């Protein structure tokens, strides 16, 4: 069972501040509490959070090394030196390369770009690429979303007469590259007030300062102009790299999403058309009009990422640089095809990885899942690592030796994902003596390791994990903001919540808990893939959609009291708008669990021999027949395992309760009338036997004992 954590209990509530927010901002009490829980307890900070004006962006000149960076790039532009942009192959890197390339081109610069190929070049800046660019006459290399660990490569560039300007946002090592400039808000000596920029966010700040340097315009004018030109690309990269949607990111992402909704960028038009199935010879008016951060993260970003995973990231960059929709359409279609390839490969790796985990992983001892294979695609293992961590609630690292050779010195490329409580970069630093190379963030990182050092790395990283991860950290946790009552859950509130958008990491979609609601009905949706619940509380009825959860997996039934953890949504159907819940988790309520505990105790007392007088305990022959027929029917349908509560729900019309059913099962076991194994508490595996003669229930010693336990007043 997942642990539910309520922020209002962890962080506390501040009634006076919330009343002030309600009065001065004109928001509902629920919205006031949400703002307070997010740290905005006074009207000024709350208004600043909600308004998100361009003028509130930080001054890029506060970034360490911004002046030498701008001066060197500006000189290269004015003197028409050959410039190379060196980027990464993920969405953040692709959008960063595209943003800088488009800007430098607009200033008449002699610029080209280079993005390594994931399979042949690996992660980060390579010596071979630097030497190749120098041979082409490049005199300035600007890294975007990479380069913070490229010390040796920067030194080699100096020998070749090539300058480096590094812009990055990854965690810094102890020693920075000796470049002309190293712009990274994570530098220990960097005073920049907002540390959570994506790689594309960092280069956007550099471009803003550069534009002021080249044009002589005011910084605010440059910022507004460049937001109109590039906020769409910055938003896509920021969302895809799972950066917190707070501060500067929230402002730029909101601007970017509004730009995408009415986009004139040919590449984005083509990609939206390819996703929605519209275009030249395709049905029209299907394109999504409202663009959310979720749509970018779960629909567009995987397609852009697929280029760097299974083909080449240049495919995605060329899409963003396309001059016409006609030029962009085949590129967008190719990205969608690459994404389908990625999905197929991902499923194959995932199935193999799950099998390896179940067969090989020591769950009692090892808290980091480390898997390797000679066959896995380098570009897919990061996604699979995410799925594994999500499924098992453990950090995971997948390593591929594809194409590396069989010797002990063969180098495998790995990708890891972590959980709250273990900083993956700290874990890799702890194990770095066994690694060739590594880099990344707290929850996601890449690495290289030799085949010979892999066992030692696996041991060392698990030693570290045992030190920092206790049992509480390993319990899957779901966070919610606050509890709601039925009176709170209105259409007006669901609409008001939209003022918090765009939502994402750091500014999550509000999540609520509602307790002790009555389950009125549950219905299968989309062929059993999803469940629609109808629940009632306080005289109001609500629809609650539970996606990716078939009704057969739910441990509760009509009439039960349940607790829901959910988000609020506006459902629009046939011109009508209504509030509905999107369920993230559900469980029996405290009152239902208390009743279950009571009936279990009652069963235990009767089983121990305590006399009883209630009519709902002693089973009749019709009761036994109903149970037998039900089990036979289910087994014939291919279902041979059922819970006690499932059986009770199916036998409700026979008025068979918990204690009676439990005793009937014990009698069936005693008489060996069917094979019944209790696989866990109140869950049974059934097997039917064939009988040629009529079953004599009176042979049961347990049935005779139960008859004798009935009080004399009940035997008249």
XYZ file of C-alpha atoms in Angstrom:
716
model
C 0.000 0.000 0.000
C 1.300 3.422 -0.941
C 1.823 6.010 1.768
C -0.251 9.176 1.422
C 1.440 12.377 2.571
C -0.657 15.505 3.071
C 1.288 18.729 2.647
C -1.156 20.628 4.856
C -0.249 18.309 7.731
C 3.486 18.352 7.031
C 3.797 22.092 6.439
C 0.976 23.291 8.636
C -1.807 25.740 7.872
C -1.897 29.481 8.486
C -5.539 30.571 8.789
C -4.850 34.286 9.196
C -2.588 34.430 6.133
C -5.076 32.363 4.130
C -7.963 34.664 5.026
C -5.861 37.634 3.947
C -5.080 35.987 0.606
C -8.770 35.243 0.094
C -9.743 38.829 0.832
C -7.004 40.723 -1.028
C -6.599 38.454 -4.069
C -10.253 37.458 -4.382
C -9.475 33.741 -4.461
C -11.347 30.894 -2.811
C -10.268 29.538 0.602
C -9.046 26.363 -1.131
C -6.880 28.378 -3.534
C -5.590 30.490 -0.648
C -4.469 27.351 1.160
C -2.824 25.975 -1.990
C -0.859 29.204 -2.407
C 0.147 29.075 1.245
C 1.290 25.455 0.941
C 3.451 26.461 -2.018
C 5.127 29.101 0.137
C 3.180 32.185 -0.996
C 1.623 33.315 2.275
C 1.377 37.049 1.674
C -0.515 38.821 -1.124
C 2.631 40.328 -2.654
C 4.490 37.024 -3.162
C 1.288 35.246 -4.209
C 0.466 37.944 -6.768
C 4.022 37.781 -8.080
C 3.739 34.005 -8.448
C 0.429 34.262 -10.277
C 1.171 37.253 -12.505
C 4.422 36.015 -14.145
C 5.420 39.192 -15.992
C 8.424 39.291 -18.322
C 9.898 42.099 -16.238
C 10.259 39.634 -13.374
C 12.927 37.601 -15.183
C 16.355 37.734 -13.549
C 19.127 39.888 -14.994
C 21.391 37.584 -17.072
C 24.357 39.779 -16.186
C 24.272 38.228 -12.707
C 25.503 34.933 -14.175
C 29.152 34.237 -13.492
C 31.322 34.616 -16.625
C 28.499 36.174 -18.639
C 30.646 39.189 -19.611
C 33.576 37.222 -21.099
C 31.095 34.886 -22.787
C 29.197 37.723 -24.441
C 32.364 39.593 -25.378
C 33.937 36.547 -27.038
C 30.791 35.503 -28.899
C 30.135 39.108 -29.934
C 33.637 39.401 -31.367
C 33.180 36.188 -33.335
C 29.905 37.505 -34.778
C 31.333 40.878 -35.772
C 34.565 39.459 -37.225
C 32.781 36.601 -39.003
C 34.839 33.932 -37.297
C 33.624 30.405 -37.848
C 31.505 29.382 -34.831
C 30.392 25.857 -33.900
C 27.571 25.150 -31.461
C 28.202 21.877 -29.629
C 25.040 20.433 -28.121
C 23.520 17.380 -26.504
C 21.146 14.961 -28.234
C 18.152 15.180 -25.884
C 15.250 17.636 -26.168
C 16.966 20.194 -23.948
C 20.105 20.034 -26.068
C 18.207 20.100 -29.366
C 16.162 23.179 -28.413
C 19.279 24.894 -27.014
C 21.202 24.324 -30.254
C 18.228 25.548 -32.294
C 17.752 28.692 -30.192
C 21.384 29.762 -30.360
C 21.750 28.850 -34.054
C 18.658 30.817 -35.062
C 19.773 33.857 -33.097
C 23.358 33.847 -34.381
C 22.111 33.406 -37.946
C 19.805 36.385 -37.467
C 22.908 38.424 -36.580
C 24.753 37.316 -39.714
C 27.177 34.981 -37.933
C 29.126 32.208 -39.677
C 27.747 29.382 -37.561
C 27.315 25.633 -37.734
C 26.231 23.080 -35.164
C 27.475 19.708 -34.014
C 25.597 17.181 -31.919
C 27.252 13.858 -31.061
C 25.631 10.619 -32.118
C 24.520 8.667 -29.070
C 25.801 5.318 -30.358
C 29.105 6.297 -32.004
C 30.165 9.365 -30.000
C 28.646 8.806 -26.580
C 27.782 11.494 -24.063
C 29.459 14.896 -23.816
C 32.238 16.672 -25.707
C 34.741 14.402 -27.478
C 38.369 15.021 -28.457
C 37.757 13.676 -31.946
C 34.921 16.130 -32.521
C 37.012 19.061 -31.275
C 39.890 18.135 -33.591
C 37.505 17.708 -36.505
C 35.878 21.109 -35.925
C 39.295 22.770 -35.633
C 40.302 21.194 -38.951
C 37.217 22.790 -40.521
C 38.424 26.231 -39.482
C 36.206 26.691 -36.416
C 37.682 29.257 -34.018
C 34.979 29.322 -31.336
C 33.034 26.409 -29.892
C 29.995 27.223 -27.747
C 28.589 24.311 -25.787
C 24.920 24.166 -24.856
C 23.518 21.729 -22.283
C 26.938 20.052 -22.064
C 30.622 20.718 -21.509
C 30.905 21.204 -17.756
C 33.197 18.153 -17.473
C 35.105 18.768 -20.747
C 38.406 19.848 -19.165
C 40.683 17.763 -21.416
C 38.756 18.687 -24.549
C 38.990 22.420 -23.778
C 42.760 22.095 -23.270
C 43.113 20.300 -26.606
C 41.097 23.045 -28.296
C 43.517 25.657 -26.925
C 46.418 23.771 -28.494
C 44.577 23.944 -31.814
C 43.820 27.666 -31.515
C 40.137 27.194 -30.745
C 38.355 29.027 -27.911
C 35.606 27.485 -25.818
C 32.582 29.104 -24.190
C 30.848 26.518 -22.005
C 27.159 26.925 -21.163
C 25.618 24.134 -19.141
C 23.287 23.421 -16.242
C 24.515 20.036 -15.028
C 26.171 19.534 -11.651
C 29.740 20.823 -11.565
C 32.776 18.746 -10.665
C 35.486 20.117 -8.378
C 37.502 21.534 -11.288
C 35.892 23.585 -14.052
C 37.165 23.583 -17.651
C 39.701 26.373 -18.363
C 37.489 27.930 -21.027
C 37.101 31.601 -21.985
C 33.880 31.442 -19.987
C 31.938 28.800 -18.067
C 28.311 29.868 -17.656
C 26.456 27.532 -15.327
C 24.180 28.639 -12.467
C 25.334 25.552 -10.530
C 28.879 26.875 -10.245
C 29.690 27.151 -6.536
C 30.786 30.757 -7.075
C 27.778 31.773 -9.196
C 25.514 34.399 -7.570
C 22.622 33.971 -10.015
C 19.414 33.806 -7.923
C 17.621 31.105 -9.944
C 19.507 27.824 -10.157
C 17.002 25.605 -11.948
C 17.367 26.712 -15.560
C 17.473 23.999 -18.203
C 20.348 24.002 -20.670
C 18.148 25.886 -23.127
C 17.278 28.318 -20.338
C 20.952 29.057 -19.719
C 21.669 29.736 -23.386
C 18.530 31.886 -23.594
C 19.958 34.079 -20.825
C 23.286 34.249 -22.666
C 21.508 35.207 -25.898
C 19.565 37.929 -24.059
C 22.780 39.479 -22.715
C 24.434 39.036 -26.119
C 21.552 40.780 -27.889
C 21.873 43.787 -25.582
C 25.629 43.803 -26.264
C 25.257 43.624 -30.051
C 22.260 45.927 -30.502
C 22.741 48.427 -27.696
C 19.051 48.097 -26.806
C 17.846 47.969 -23.219
C 17.842 44.600 -21.526
C 14.081 44.651 -21.028
C 13.469 45.377 -24.721
C 15.818 42.561 -25.700
C 14.114 40.199 -23.260
C 10.646 40.927 -24.629
C 11.818 40.580 -28.229
C 13.633 37.303 -27.625
C 10.768 35.838 -25.607
C 8.506 36.413 -28.605
C 11.105 34.770 -30.842
C 12.271 31.779 -28.775
C 10.109 31.169 -25.681
C 8.440 28.243 -27.481
C 11.760 26.403 -27.853
C 12.839 27.277 -24.309
C 9.520 25.995 -22.933
C 9.793 22.677 -24.776
C 13.342 22.053 -23.564
C 12.572 23.112 -19.991
C 9.518 20.862 -19.704
C 11.215 17.894 -21.384
C 14.213 18.134 -19.043
C 11.832 18.015 -16.055
C 12.989 21.323 -14.625
C 10.951 22.938 -11.816
C 8.148 25.081 -13.237
C 8.898 27.912 -10.837
C 10.388 31.381 -11.029
C 11.876 32.163 -14.419
C 10.940 28.760 -15.777
C 7.260 29.308 -14.994
C 7.250 32.686 -16.748
C 9.017 31.442 -19.872
C 7.047 28.183 -20.040
C 3.738 30.064 -19.847
C 4.862 32.446 -22.606
C 6.149 29.512 -24.641
C 2.931 27.507 -24.346
C 0.881 30.487 -25.518
C 3.252 30.883 -28.489
C 2.887 27.198 -29.409
C -0.923 27.475 -29.362
C -0.741 30.055 -32.158
C 2.633 29.018 -33.531
C 4.051 30.213 -36.813
C 7.219 28.114 -36.504
C 7.071 25.664 -39.435
C 8.662 22.790 -37.506
C 6.210 23.001 -34.631
C 3.262 23.340 -37.003
C 4.385 20.192 -38.813
C 4.963 18.271 -35.578
C 1.560 19.227 -34.160
C -0.035 18.170 -37.439
C 1.828 14.853 -37.443
C 0.752 14.131 -33.861
C -2.890 15.058 -34.448
C -3.188 13.494 -37.887
C -3.839 16.764 -39.707
C -1.908 18.244 -42.596
C -2.053 18.586 -46.378
C -4.037 15.452 -47.159
C -5.191 14.629 -43.663
C -8.439 15.461 -41.816
C -8.414 19.015 -40.474
C -9.489 20.631 -37.192
C -8.078 17.899 -34.984
C -5.053 19.801 -33.778
C -5.017 20.438 -30.021
C -5.966 24.074 -29.335
C -5.008 24.152 -25.646
C -1.334 23.292 -25.185
C -0.339 22.198 -21.677
C 2.966 21.290 -20.107
C 1.698 17.717 -19.921
C 1.059 17.642 -23.667
C 4.616 18.828 -24.306
C 6.118 16.375 -21.825
C 4.166 13.266 -22.804
C 3.366 13.830 -26.488
C 5.816 16.172 -28.227
C 8.982 15.592 -26.177
C 9.141 11.794 -26.720
C 9.010 12.316 -30.479
C 11.748 14.951 -30.400
C 13.812 12.764 -28.085
C 13.391 9.749 -30.341
C 15.652 11.329 -32.951
C 18.656 11.273 -30.628
C 17.737 7.874 -29.212
C 17.332 5.723 -32.302
C 18.516 7.945 -35.198
C 20.304 11.306 -35.097
C 19.407 14.440 -33.137
C 20.089 16.502 -36.266
C 16.699 15.316 -37.509
C 14.979 17.230 -34.673
C 17.232 20.292 -35.033
C 16.551 20.469 -38.764
C 12.833 20.358 -37.940
C 13.117 23.468 -35.755
C 15.324 25.226 -38.321
C 12.994 24.476 -41.257
C 11.965 27.525 -43.280
C 8.606 26.174 -44.435
C 5.945 23.723 -43.334
C 6.506 21.782 -46.577
C 10.166 21.344 -45.668
C 9.262 20.383 -42.098
C 6.531 17.805 -42.752
C 8.750 14.859 -43.765
C 11.001 15.611 -40.786
C 8.030 15.572 -38.386
C 6.775 12.308 -39.890
C 10.270 10.832 -39.502
C 10.277 11.821 -35.812
C 6.950 10.060 -35.274
C 8.289 6.958 -37.015
C 11.441 7.085 -34.887
C 9.243 7.283 -31.802
C 7.380 4.144 -32.855
C 10.731 2.392 -33.284
C 11.723 3.593 -29.838
C 8.489 2.283 -28.296
C 8.952 -1.171 -29.840
C 12.557 -1.383 -28.689
C 11.610 -0.092 -25.249
C 8.995 -2.826 -24.798
C 11.492 -5.542 -25.718
C 14.140 -4.235 -23.305
C 11.558 -3.734 -20.575
C 10.295 -7.309 -20.758
C 13.830 -8.664 -20.623
C 14.792 -6.349 -17.752
C 11.742 -7.299 -15.676
C 12.566 -10.990 -16.125
C 16.168 -10.385 -15.041
C 15.038 -8.480 -11.949
C 12.638 -11.192 -10.830
C 15.254 -13.910 -11.342
C 18.435 -12.185 -10.184
C 17.886 -9.134 -7.992
C 18.404 -9.517 -4.235
C 15.629 -7.308 -2.878
C 16.615 -8.008 0.731
C 20.192 -6.807 0.286
C 20.510 -4.533 -2.764
C 18.645 -1.229 -2.955
C 19.887 -0.231 -6.399
C 18.891 -2.339 -9.388
C 21.924 -2.589 -11.693
C 21.395 -4.530 -14.936
C 23.544 -4.973 -18.016
C 23.259 -6.502 -21.455
C 25.241 -6.736 -24.681
C 22.081 -6.279 -26.746
C 20.273 -3.248 -25.349
C 20.054 -0.059 -27.393
C 21.978 2.756 -25.700
C 19.318 5.283 -26.534
C 16.479 3.394 -24.849
C 17.910 2.238 -21.530
C 17.238 5.561 -19.791
C 13.508 5.300 -20.473
C 13.454 1.694 -19.266
C 15.353 2.698 -16.122
C 12.569 5.215 -15.428
C 9.929 2.491 -15.816
C 11.843 0.146 -13.502
C 12.258 2.782 -10.797
C 8.573 3.644 -11.052
C 7.531 -0.012 -10.810
C 9.839 -1.180 -8.016
C 10.348 2.062 -6.101
C 14.129 1.589 -6.225
C 16.962 3.445 -7.961
C 17.973 1.672 -11.155
C 20.954 1.744 -13.498
C 20.923 0.012 -16.867
C 24.185 -0.526 -18.743
C 24.543 -1.511 -22.376
C 27.696 -3.076 -23.818
C 26.177 -3.062 -27.302
C 29.030 -2.955 -29.819
C 31.652 -2.617 -27.051
C 33.315 -6.010 -27.481
C 33.667 -8.910 -25.074
C 36.922 -8.172 -23.252
C 37.264 -6.876 -19.677
C 38.177 -3.409 -20.970
C 34.984 -3.076 -23.016
C 33.173 0.086 -21.973
C 29.438 -0.016 -21.383
C 27.237 3.064 -21.418
C 24.728 3.374 -18.622
C 21.731 5.442 -17.645
C 20.327 5.707 -14.150
C 17.224 6.977 -12.390
C 16.816 7.506 -8.660
C 14.179 8.108 -6.009
C 13.691 10.796 -3.412
C 16.226 10.162 -0.683
C 19.208 9.160 -2.833
C 21.090 11.742 -4.889
C 22.278 9.743 -7.879
C 25.193 12.072 -8.573
C 26.403 11.649 -4.982
C 26.126 7.877 -5.381
C 28.214 7.987 -8.581
C 30.816 10.246 -6.976
C 31.036 7.712 -4.126
C 31.663 4.984 -6.740
C 33.728 7.009 -9.220
C 36.924 4.927 -8.849
C 35.142 2.226 -10.868
C 33.697 4.537 -13.528
C 35.172 5.842 -16.767
C 32.877 8.854 -16.926
C 29.645 10.124 -15.402
C 27.436 13.198 -15.147
C 23.886 14.315 -14.593
C 21.450 15.378 -11.892
C 20.109 14.267 -8.530
C 17.489 11.927 -10.010
C 18.937 11.088 -13.447
C 22.478 10.520 -14.673
C 24.599 8.870 -17.337
C 27.797 6.883 -16.866
C 30.394 4.682 -18.531
C 31.939 1.614 -16.911
C 34.225 -1.196 -18.050
C 33.024 -4.763 -17.998
C 35.759 -5.634 -15.499
C 34.727 -2.908 -13.051
C 30.990 -3.497 -13.254
C 30.770 -5.988 -10.310
C 32.740 -3.627 -8.050
C 30.594 -0.686 -9.120
C 27.427 -2.660 -8.405
C 28.662 -3.504 -4.895
C 29.858 0.023 -4.109
C 26.763 1.858 -5.270
C 24.628 -0.514 -3.191
C 26.786 0.061 -0.126
C 26.109 3.769 -0.553
C 22.371 3.168 -1.071
C 22.092 1.110 2.128
C 23.594 4.023 4.043
C 21.193 6.673 2.744
C 17.948 4.787 2.033
C 15.972 3.566 5.035
C 12.786 1.496 4.888
C 10.612 4.610 5.036
C 12.305 6.007 1.915
C 11.561 2.762 0.084
C 7.827 2.921 0.773
C 6.091 4.293 -2.324
C 4.700 7.713 -1.467
C 1.947 9.782 -3.020
C 1.709 13.443 -2.076
C -1.487 15.455 -1.836
C -1.988 19.097 -0.961
C -5.048 18.985 1.260
C -8.336 17.310 2.084
C -11.517 18.391 0.335
C -15.142 17.918 1.271
C -17.932 17.342 -1.201
C -18.984 20.970 -0.741
C -15.507 22.171 -1.773
C -15.353 20.148 -4.996
C -17.143 22.479 -7.396
C -16.863 23.333 -11.065
C -15.849 26.850 -10.025
C -12.891 25.461 -8.057
C -11.793 23.213 -10.941
C -11.759 26.275 -13.216
C -10.021 28.465 -10.625
C -7.171 25.959 -10.298
C -6.107 26.842 -13.833
C -4.551 30.083 -12.577
C -1.741 27.916 -11.142
C -0.761 26.716 -14.622
C 1.595 25.854 -16.125
C 2.138 23.043 -13.657
C 5.042 20.661 -13.396
C 7.942 19.810 -11.111
C 8.042 22.319 -8.244
C 4.545 23.559 -9.078
C 2.570 20.334 -9.285
C -1.035 19.958 -10.320
C -3.049 20.284 -7.078
C -3.848 16.890 -5.596
C -6.603 16.346 -3.045
C -7.853 13.675 -0.675
C -11.527 13.039 0.012
C -12.401 10.574 2.744
C -15.353 8.336 3.524
C -17.136 8.651 0.184
C -19.674 5.987 -0.670
C -19.049 3.948 -3.810
C -22.340 4.004 -5.723
C -21.178 2.277 -8.890
C -18.080 1.200 -10.794
C -18.027 0.658 -14.540
C -15.493 -0.690 -16.982
C -14.271 1.773 -19.629
C -12.362 1.178 -22.901
C -12.674 -2.578 -22.827
C -11.607 -2.917 -19.206
C -8.517 -0.701 -19.381
C -9.998 1.994 -17.134
C -12.693 2.341 -14.474
C -15.385 4.970 -14.016
C -16.455 5.311 -10.392
C -19.587 7.018 -9.166
C -19.183 8.218 -5.599
C -21.347 10.196 -3.195
C -20.683 12.362 -0.171
C -22.633 15.083 1.617
C -25.614 14.642 -0.661
C -23.555 15.233 -3.839
C -22.602 12.693 -6.499
C -19.370 12.778 -8.497
C -17.825 10.916 -11.406
C -14.274 9.731 -10.764
C -12.125 8.381 -13.615
C -9.468 5.846 -12.607
C -7.258 5.460 -15.672
C -5.066 2.388 -16.284
C -6.880 0.567 -13.508
C -9.297 -2.206 -14.553
C -12.297 -2.810 -12.246
C -11.048 -6.336 -11.563
C -8.000 -4.965 -9.738
C -9.954 -2.737 -7.344
C -10.223 -4.046 -3.765
C -13.598 -2.467 -3.055
C -17.187 -2.777 -4.230
C -20.516 -0.997 -4.449
C -21.624 0.165 -1.030
C -18.103 0.421 0.380
C -16.767 3.555 2.023
C -13.522 4.591 0.333
C -10.893 7.355 0.364
C -9.761 8.941 -2.901
C -6.538 10.732 -3.850
C -7.270 12.721 -6.986
C -7.000 15.844 -9.114
C -9.933 17.979 -10.192
C -10.828 18.249 -13.854
C -13.497 19.910 -15.979
C -15.415 17.434 -18.114
C -17.049 18.820 -21.254
C -19.643 16.641 -22.981
C -22.427 17.656 -25.379
C -21.990 21.292 -24.422
C -22.294 20.577 -20.696
C -19.462 21.196 -18.277
C -19.108 19.402 -14.970
C -16.461 18.700 -12.370
C -14.929 15.237 -12.270
C -12.162 13.550 -10.313
C -9.080 12.001 -11.901
C -8.122 9.299 -9.409
C -4.467 8.594 -8.633
C -5.079 6.151 -5.790
C -7.989 4.772 -3.817
C -8.362 2.660 -0.707
C -10.894 1.497 1.820
C -11.720 4.225 4.329
C -10.940 4.043 8.032
C -14.542 3.126 8.860
C -14.537 0.309 6.293
C -11.222 -1.019 7.603
C -12.575 -0.853 11.154
C -15.625 -2.895 10.124
C -13.347 -5.400 8.387
C -11.226 -5.674 11.522
C -14.357 -6.221 13.605
C -15.646 -9.082 11.444
C -12.214 -10.711 11.385
C -12.101 -10.602 15.190
C -15.613 -12.010 15.341
C -14.602 -14.879 13.069
C -11.556 -15.571 15.248
C -13.706 -15.749 18.392
C -16.209 -18.134 16.804
C -13.391 -20.235 15.345
C -11.931 -20.436 18.858
C -15.239 -21.851 20.158
C -17.130 -18.838 21.464
C -20.912 -19.391 21.446
C -22.934 -17.221 19.058
C -26.570 -16.413 18.543
C -26.618 -14.497 15.262
C -28.409 -16.011 12.267
C -25.751 -14.804 9.794
C -23.094 -17.315 10.872
C -24.409 -20.845 10.325
C -24.373 -21.772 6.586
C -27.194 -23.589 4.834
C -26.922 -26.092 2.011
C -28.085 -23.350 -0.387
C -25.200 -21.175 0.782
C -22.688 -23.934 -0.008
C -24.279 -24.480 -3.408
C -24.083 -20.762 -4.240
C -20.377 -20.654 -3.376
C -19.608 -23.823 -5.324
C -21.477 -22.605 -8.420
C -19.705 -19.231 -8.274
C -16.235 -20.774 -8.013
C -16.976 -23.231 -10.827
C -18.200 -20.409 -13.057
C -15.124 -18.279 -12.371
C -12.687 -21.140 -12.991
C -14.378 -21.909 -16.298
C -13.876 -18.222 -17.187
C -10.154 -18.588 -16.462
C -10.186 -16.988 -12.987
C -8.904 -19.336 -10.289
C -7.796 -16.772 -7.683
C -10.205 -14.513 -5.831
C -10.173 -12.415 -2.704
C -12.586 -12.843 0.174
C -14.105 -9.445 -0.602
C -14.610 -10.364 -4.272
C -16.462 -13.503 -3.246
C -18.598 -11.525 -0.800
C -19.506 -9.010 -3.502
C -20.510 -11.798 -5.905
C -22.541 -13.541 -3.181
C -24.192 -10.395 -1.812
C -27.657 -11.385 -3.038
C -27.354 -14.620 -1.043
C -26.810 -12.561 2.135
C -23.535 -14.304 2.901
C -21.310 -12.262 5.191
C -17.637 -12.364 6.081
C -17.809 -14.880 8.947
C -20.167 -17.295 7.211
C -18.066 -17.296 4.020
C -14.864 -17.886 5.978
C -16.439 -20.856 7.765
C -17.799 -22.279 4.483
C -14.313 -22.165 2.976
C -12.922 -23.974 6.025
C -15.615 -26.669 5.691
C -14.851 -27.115 1.979
C -11.182 -27.513 2.894
C -12.017 -30.009 5.654
C -14.134 -32.182 3.363
C -11.685 -31.737 0.482
C -14.587 -30.733 -1.749
C -12.322 -28.369 -3.684
C -8.671 -27.388 -3.567
C -8.341 -24.085 -1.707
C -4.993 -22.477 -0.903
C -4.934 -19.174 0.987
C -2.137 -17.418 -0.927
C -2.296 -14.349 1.340
C -4.700 -13.093 3.974
C -8.217 -13.448 2.582
C -7.034 -14.354 -0.926
C -7.636 -17.871 -2.258
C -6.510 -20.048 -5.137
C -9.194 -22.595 -6.144
C -9.088 -25.968 -7.867
C -12.205 -28.073 -8.521
C -12.420 -31.833 -8.046
C -14.839 -34.207 -9.801
C -17.352 -36.196 -7.706
C -19.629 -39.016 -8.864
C -21.725 -39.156 -5.699
C -23.711 -36.498 -3.864
C -21.741 -34.517 -1.285
C -22.715 -35.169 2.345
C -22.054 -31.966 4.288
C -23.035 -33.640 7.563
C -19.701 -35.437 7.568
C -18.078 -32.150 8.518
C -16.875 -32.069 12.123
C -16.618 -28.281 11.851
C -20.249 -27.961 10.784
C -21.342 -30.126 13.742
C -19.208 -27.996 16.080
C -20.746 -24.807 14.743
C -24.231 -26.230 15.323
C -23.271 -27.072 18.883
C -21.885 -23.542 19.470
C -25.223 -21.926 18.721
C -26.931 -20.676 21.838
C -29.966 -22.780 22.938
C -32.398 -19.980 22.068
C -31.340 -20.302 18.423
C -31.949 -24.064 18.142
C -35.715 -24.022 18.781
